[in-house]
Coordinates of C-alpha atoms in Angstrom, one line a residue:
M1202 CA 10.5 20.3 22.2
R1203 CA 10.5 16.7 22.4
E1204 CA 13.2 14.8 23.8
P1205 CA 16.0 13.9 21.2
T1206 CA 15.9 10.1 21.7
I1207 CA 17.6 7.8 19.3
L1208 CA 14.1 6.8 18.1
H1209 CA 13.1 10.4 17.5
Q1210 CA 16.4 11.1 15.7
I1211 CA 15.6 8.0 13.4
E1212 CA 12.1 9.4 12.8
D1213 CA 13.3 12.7 11.7
I1214 CA 15.4 11.1 9.0
Y1215 CA 13.0 8.3 8.2
Y1216 CA 9.8 10.1 7.5
P1217 CA 11.2 12.6 4.9
V1218 CA 13.1 9.9 3.1
L1219 CA 10.0 7.8 3.2
A1220 CA 7.9 10.7 1.7
V1221 CA 10.3 11.1 -1.3
I1222 CA 10.8 7.4 -1.9
G1223 CA 7.1 6.7 -1.6
I1224 CA 6.0 9.4 -3.9
L1225 CA 8.7 8.4 -6.5
V1226 CA 8.3 4.7 -6.5
N1227 CA 4.4 4.8 -6.6
S1228 CA 4.4 7.4 -9.3
V1229 CA 6.8 5.3 -11.4
A1230 CA 4.7 2.1 -10.7
I1231 CA 1.5 4.0 -11.8
L1232 CA 3.1 5.3 -15.1
I1233 CA 4.7 2.0 -16.0
L1234 CA 1.7 -0.4 -15.2
S1235 CA -0.7 1.9 -16.9
R1236 CA 0.9 1.5 -20.2
G1237 CA -0.1 -2.2 -20.0
K1238 CA 3.3 -3.5 -21.4
C1239 CA 4.4 -5.6 -18.5
G1240 CA 2.9 -8.9 -19.6
L1241 CA 0.3 -8.9 -17.0
S1242 CA -3.4 -9.5 -17.5
K1243 CA -5.8 -6.4 -17.4
C1244 CA -7.3 -7.6 -14.1
I1245 CA -3.8 -7.8 -12.3
T1246 CA -2.8 -4.4 -14.0
H1247 CA -5.9 -2.6 -12.7
Y1248 CA -5.5 -3.9 -9.3
L1249 CA -1.7 -3.1 -9.1
V1250 CA -2.4 0.5 -10.4
A1251 CA -5.3 1.0 -7.8
M1252 CA -3.0 -0.2 -5.0
A1253 CA -0.2 2.1 -6.1
V1254 CA -2.6 5.1 -6.3
A1255 CA -3.9 4.3 -2.8
D1256 CA -0.4 3.9 -1.4
L1257 CA 0.6 7.2 -3.0
L1258 CA -2.5 8.8 -1.1
V1259 CA -1.3 7.3 2.1
V1260 CA 2.3 8.7 1.6
F1261 CA 0.8 12.2 0.7
T1262 CA -1.6 12.3 3.7
D1263 CA 0.2 10.4 6.6
V1264 CA 3.8 10.9 6.0
L1265 CA 4.0 14.2 4.1
L1266 CA 1.0 16.5 5.1
L1267 CA 0.5 14.9 8.7
T1268 CA 4.1 14.2 9.8
V1269 CA 6.9 15.9 7.7
I1270 CA 5.4 19.4 7.0
P1271 CA 3.9 20.1 10.5
F1272 CA 7.1 19.0 12.1
H1273 CA 9.6 20.9 9.9
F1274 CA 7.2 23.8 9.1
P1275 CA 5.0 24.5 12.2
G1276 CA 2.2 27.0 12.2
T1277 CA 1.0 26.5 8.7
Y1278 CA -2.8 26.1 7.8
L1279 CA -2.2 22.4 8.2
D1280 CA -2.0 22.7 12.0
T1281 CA -5.6 24.1 12.1
T1282 CA -8.2 21.7 13.5
P1283 CA -10.4 21.6 10.3
A1284 CA -7.4 20.8 8.3
V1285 CA -6.1 18.1 10.6
S1286 CA -9.6 16.6 10.8
L1287 CA -10.0 16.5 7.1
L1288 CA -6.5 14.8 6.6
H1289 CA -7.3 12.2 9.1
V1290 CA -10.4 11.5 7.1
L1291 CA -8.3 11.1 4.0
L1292 CA -5.8 9.2 5.7
Y1293 CA -8.1 6.6 7.3
A1294 CA -9.8 6.3 3.9
A1295 CA -6.6 5.8 1.9
T1296 CA -5.2 3.3 4.4
D1297 CA -8.4 1.3 4.4
I1298 CA -8.6 1.3 0.6
S1299 CA -5.1 0.4 0.2
V1300 CA -5.5 -2.7 2.6
W1301 CA -8.6 -3.8 1.0
F1302 CA -7.3 -3.5 -2.5
T1303 CA -4.5 -6.0 -1.3
V1304 CA -7.3 -8.2 0.0
N1305 CA -9.2 -8.1 -3.2
F1306 CA -6.1 -8.7 -5.3
T1307 CA -5.4 -11.9 -3.3
F1308 CA -8.9 -13.1 -3.6
N1309 CA -8.8 -12.3 -7.3
R1310 CA -5.7 -14.4 -7.8
F1311 CA -7.2 -17.2 -5.4
V1312 CA -10.2 -17.4 -7.7
A1313 CA -8.0 -17.3 -10.9
I1314 CA -5.8 -20.1 -9.6
C1315 CA -8.3 -22.4 -7.6
C1316 CA -11.9 -21.6 -8.9
H1317 CA -11.9 -22.2 -12.7
K1318 CA -15.8 -22.0 -12.9
L1319 CA -15.8 -18.7 -11.2
K1320 CA -12.8 -17.4 -12.8
T1321 CA -14.6 -16.6 -16.2
K1322 CA -17.3 -14.5 -14.4
Y1323 CA -15.2 -12.8 -11.5
C1324 CA -11.7 -12.3 -13.1
T1325 CA -12.9 -9.8 -15.8
E1326 CA -11.8 -6.2 -16.3
K1327 CA -15.5 -5.1 -15.8
T1328 CA -15.7 -6.8 -12.4
V1329 CA -12.4 -5.5 -11.2
N1330 CA -13.3 -2.0 -12.0
V1331 CA -16.7 -2.4 -10.2
V1332 CA -14.9 -3.9 -7.1
I1333 CA -12.2 -1.1 -7.0
T1334 CA -15.0 1.7 -7.4
T1335 CA -17.2 0.0 -4.7
V1336 CA -14.4 -0.4 -2.2
S1337 CA -13.2 3.2 -2.7
V1338 CA -16.7 4.7 -2.3
L1339 CA -17.6 2.6 0.8
F1340 CA -14.5 3.4 2.7
C1341 CA -14.6 7.0 1.8
L1342 CA -18.1 7.2 3.2
K1343 CA -17.2 4.9 6.2
N1344 CA -14.4 7.3 7.3
I1345 CA -16.3 10.6 7.2
P1346 CA -17.1 10.3 11.0
W1347 CA -13.4 10.8 11.7
Y1348 CA -13.9 14.5 10.9
F1349 CA -16.1 15.1 14.0
V1350 CA -14.0 13.2 16.4
Y1351 CA -11.3 15.9 16.9
E1352 CA -11.5 19.1 19.1
P1353 CA -9.0 22.0 19.0
E1354 CA -6.2 22.2 21.5
F1355 CA -6.4 25.9 21.7
I1356 CA -8.2 28.8 19.8
I1357 CA -6.3 32.0 18.7
D1358 CA -8.3 34.8 17.2
N1359 CA -11.2 32.6 16.7
V1360 CA -9.1 30.1 14.8
P1361 CA -9.0 26.6 16.1
W1362 CA -5.6 25.0 16.3
G1363 CA -4.2 21.6 16.9
S1364 CA -6.3 18.5 17.5
T1365 CA -7.2 16.1 20.2
L1366 CA -9.7 13.3 20.5
S1367 CA -12.9 14.4 22.2
V1368 CA -13.9 12.8 25.4
S1369 CA -17.1 11.5 23.9
F1370 CA -15.0 9.4 21.6
Y1371 CA -14.1 7.2 24.5
T1372 CA -17.4 7.2 26.4
K1373 CA -20.3 7.4 23.9
T1374 CA -21.4 4.0 22.7
A1375 CA -21.8 5.0 19.0
W1376 CA -18.1 6.2 19.0
V1377 CA -16.8 3.1 20.7
A1378 CA -18.7 0.9 18.3
F1379 CA -17.3 2.9 15.3
H1380 CA -13.8 2.6 16.5
S1381 CA -14.2 -1.1 17.1
L1382 CA -15.6 -1.5 13.6
S1383 CA -12.7 0.4 12.2
I1384 CA -10.1 -1.8 14.0
I1385 CA -12.0 -4.9 12.7
L1386 CA -12.0 -3.7 9.2
T1387 CA -8.4 -2.6 9.2
P1388 CA -6.3 -4.6 9.7
F1389 CA -7.6 -7.6 11.6
L1390 CA -10.2 -9.0 9.1
P1391 CA -7.9 -8.3 6.2
F1392 CA -5.1 -10.3 8.1
V1393 CA -7.3 -13.3 8.4
L1394 CA -8.6 -13.2 4.8
I1395 CA -5.2 -12.8 3.4
L1396 CA -3.8 -15.7 5.3
L1397 CA -6.9 -17.8 4.5
F1398 CA -6.7 -17.2 0.7
N1399 CA -3.0 -17.9 0.7
A1400 CA -3.4 -21.2 2.7
L1401 CA -6.2 -22.2 0.3
T1402 CA -4.1 -21.4 -2.8
V1403 CA -1.0 -23.2 -1.4
R1404 CA -3.2 -26.3 -0.8
H1405 CA -4.7 -26.2 -4.3
I1406 CA -1.3 -25.8 -5.8
L1407 CA 0.1 -28.6 -4.1
V1408 CA -2.7 -31.0 -4.9
A1409 CA -2.8 -29.9 -8.5
S1410 CA 0.9 -30.1 -9.0
R1411 CA 0.9 -33.7 -7.6
V1412 CA -1.9 -34.8 -10.0
R1413 CA -0.3 -32.9 -13.0
R1414 CA 3.1 -34.5 -12.3
K1415 CA 1.6 -38.0 -12.2
L1416 CA 0.0 -37.3 -15.6
L1417 CA 3.1 -36.1 -17.1
D1418 CA 5.2 -38.9 -15.8
N1419 CA 2.7 -41.4 -17.3
S1420 CA 2.6 -39.7 -20.7
K1421 CA 4.7 -40.9 -23.5
S1422 CA 5.9 -37.5 -24.5
E1423 CA 9.5 -36.9 -23.9
N1424 CA 8.8 -33.2 -23.4
H1425 CA 7.5 -33.0 -19.8
T1426 CA 7.3 -29.3 -19.7
D1427 CA 4.0 -27.9 -18.4
P1428 CA 3.0 -24.5 -20.1
E1429 CA -0.1 -24.0 -17.9
M1430 CA 1.8 -24.3 -14.7
E1431 CA 4.6 -22.1 -16.1
N1432 CA 2.0 -19.4 -16.9
R1433 CA 0.6 -19.5 -13.3
R1434 CA 4.1 -19.3 -11.7
K1435 CA 4.5 -15.5 -12.1
S1436 CA 1.0 -14.7 -11.0
I1437 CA 1.5 -17.0 -7.8
I1438 CA 4.9 -15.4 -7.1
L1439 CA 3.3 -11.9 -7.4
M1440 CA 0.5 -12.9 -5.1
F1441 CA 2.5 -14.5 -2.4
T1442 CA 5.2 -11.6 -2.3
I1443 CA 2.6 -8.9 -2.1
S1444 CA 0.4 -10.5 0.4
G1445 CA 3.4 -11.7 2.4
S1446 CA 5.0 -8.2 2.5
F1447 CA 1.7 -6.8 3.8
I1448 CA 1.5 -9.4 6.7
L1449 CA 5.1 -8.9 7.6
L1450 CA 5.1 -5.1 7.6
W1451 CA 1.8 -4.9 9.6
M1452 CA 2.6 -7.7 12.0
T1453 CA 4.4 -5.5 14.6
N1454 CA 1.5 -3.0 14.6
V1455 CA -1.1 -5.8 15.1
A1456 CA 0.8 -7.7 17.6
F1457 CA 1.5 -4.5 19.7
F1458 CA -2.4 -3.5 19.5
L1459 CA -3.4 -7.0 20.8
Y1460 CA -0.7 -6.8 23.6
G1461 CA -2.0 -3.2 24.4
R1462 CA -5.6 -4.4 24.6
I1463 CA -4.6 -7.5 26.8
T1464 CA -2.3 -5.5 29.2
R1465 CA -4.6 -2.5 29.1
I1466 CA -1.9 0.1 28.4
S1467 CA -3.5 3.6 28.8
Y1468 CA -0.3 5.8 28.8
Y1469 CA 3.3 5.8 28.4
T1470 CA 5.9 6.8 31.0
G1471 CA 7.9 8.6 28.4
P1472 CA 9.8 8.4 25.0
H1473 CA 12.0 5.6 26.6
D1474 CA 9.1 3.4 27.4
P1475 CA 9.4 -0.1 25.5
A1476 CA 5.7 0.0 24.7
Y1477 CA 6.0 3.6 23.0
I1478 CA 9.1 2.4 21.1
A1479 CA 7.2 -0.8 19.9
E1480 CA 4.3 1.3 18.8
Q1481 CA 6.2 3.8 16.8
S1482 CA 8.4 1.1 15.3
G1483 CA 5.3 -0.8 14.2
Y1484 CA 3.9 2.4 12.7
M1485 CA 7.1 3.0 10.8
L1486 CA 7.0 -0.5 9.4
Q1487 CA 3.3 -0.2 8.4
L1488 CA 4.1 2.9 6.5
L1489 CA 7.0 1.2 4.8
S1490 CA 4.4 -1.2 3.2
T1491 CA 3.4 1.8 0.9
C1492 CA 6.8 1.6 -0.8
T1493 CA 7.4 -2.2 -1.2
N1494 CA 5.1 -3.1 -4.0
T1495 CA 7.2 -1.4 -6.7
C1496 CA 10.4 -3.2 -5.4
I1497 CA 8.3 -6.5 -5.6
Y1498 CA 7.5 -5.8 -9.2
V1499 CA 11.2 -5.0 -10.1
V1500 CA 12.3 -8.4 -8.5
T1501 CA 9.5 -10.6 -9.7
Q1502 CA 8.5 -9.2 -13.2
T1503 CA 11.0 -9.3 -16.0
K1504 CA 9.1 -7.0 -18.3
F1505 CA 8.4 -4.4 -15.4
R1506 CA 12.2 -4.2 -15.1
E1507 CA 12.6 -3.7 -18.9
Q1508 CA 10.0 -0.9 -18.8
L1509 CA 11.7 0.6 -15.9
K1510 CA 15.2 0.4 -17.7
N1511 CA 13.6 2.2 -20.7
A1512 CA 12.0 4.8 -18.5
V1513 CA 15.4 5.7 -16.9
K1514 CA 17.3 5.6 -20.2
Y1515 CA 14.6 7.8 -22.1
P1516 CA 15.8 11.3 -20.9
F1517 CA 19.4 10.4 -21.7
T1518 CA 18.3 9.1 -25.0
V1519 CA 16.5 12.4 -25.8
I1520 CA 19.6 14.5 -24.7
V1521 CA 21.8 12.3 -27.0
K1522 CA 19.5 12.7 -29.8
L1523 CA 19.3 16.5 -29.4
I1524 CA 23.1 16.8 -29.1
K1525 CA 23.4 14.7 -32.4
A1526 CA 20.9 16.9 -34.1
D1527 CA 22.8 20.0 -33.1
H1528 CA 26.0 18.6 -34.4
L1529 CA 24.5 17.8 -37.8
K1530 CA 23.0 21.3 -38.1
A1531 CA 26.6 22.7 -37.3
E1532 CA 28.3 20.5 -39.9
L1533 CA 25.8 21.5 -42.7
P1534 CA 27.2 24.0 -45.2
F1535 CA 26.0 27.6 -44.7
N1536 CA 23.4 28.5 -47.3
H1537 CA 23.3 31.9 -48.8

C-alpha cells in the first residue's frame, strides 16, 4: 500500500470527482452544442463538439479506466498487460487529439479574424470536418506503437498482469526518437502555435480597432456603434479563454518536464520529494483542462446558458405536465 500522504489523500478524492464532473459536463456540452442553437457558426460548433468528445475520451481512459477503477477495484481485467497497453494507446491518442483540436480551433479563429481572403476557403463546414477527421486518424495511427512499449510485471496462470516500460524503450534509437516526437507534438509544438496565433490575433485586433476608431470618429454619423466589431467580440473572447485555459493548466506540467530534463531527474526519493509532488500536481491540473471548456461556454456564451437552463428545467417541466394531466383525468366525471 502507498503511503497516505496529503497529496495521495487529495488524489483519492480528486480523481473520482473529476471523473464524474468530466463525464457530466462534456456530455452536456456535446448535447447542447450539437443542437446548433447557441448562436455560433457551424465551424465553431463542430470544433467545440469535437473538443468535448476528445475531452470525454480522455476522462474515460485516463481518469476512470486507468486511475479510479484500478485503484478502487484492483484485480480486474483492466489490470492485465494487454488491457493496460490498449488503454495507453487510447489515452495518448485522445490526449493528442484533444490538444490539437484546441490548436486547430485557435488557428481557425485566427484565420476568421485576421485573414479575410483565406477565411472564405478555410472557415467552412466542409474544411472543418476534413481537419477533424484527418487529425483524429493521424494521431490514432501515430499512437499505435505505445501498445508494444509495455511489458508485464508478473505472469499468473499464463496471464500477464501489470505493466512496465520495456528496457528497449530507453535504449533503442527508434523508441527514443518516437518518444521525443511524441513530446514535441504534445504539448510543446501546440504551446508555441497557440501562443503565436493569439499574439498575431491580438496584434491584428489592436491595429484594426485603431483604424476603425479613426474612421468612426471622422464619420458624420451620430451612431458610432460598430456591428462588425461587436459580432467578432464573442468569437474573440471564446478563442482567448479556451486557449488561455489550455496554456495555464498545462503550464505546470510543461515547466516540470523542462526542469526534469535540465536537472536530469531520473528517480524520486519518495512521495514527499518536491519533484514528485510537482509532477503529480501538474498532471492533475492537466486533466482538469478536460472539464473547463463547458464552464467557459457558460460564462461567455449567453445562448449556451439559456440552452443549459432549458435542459435543467426540462425534466421538472415534464413532471409538472404529467401531474397536471393526472389531476385533469381525476377531475373528469366518471363515464358509464
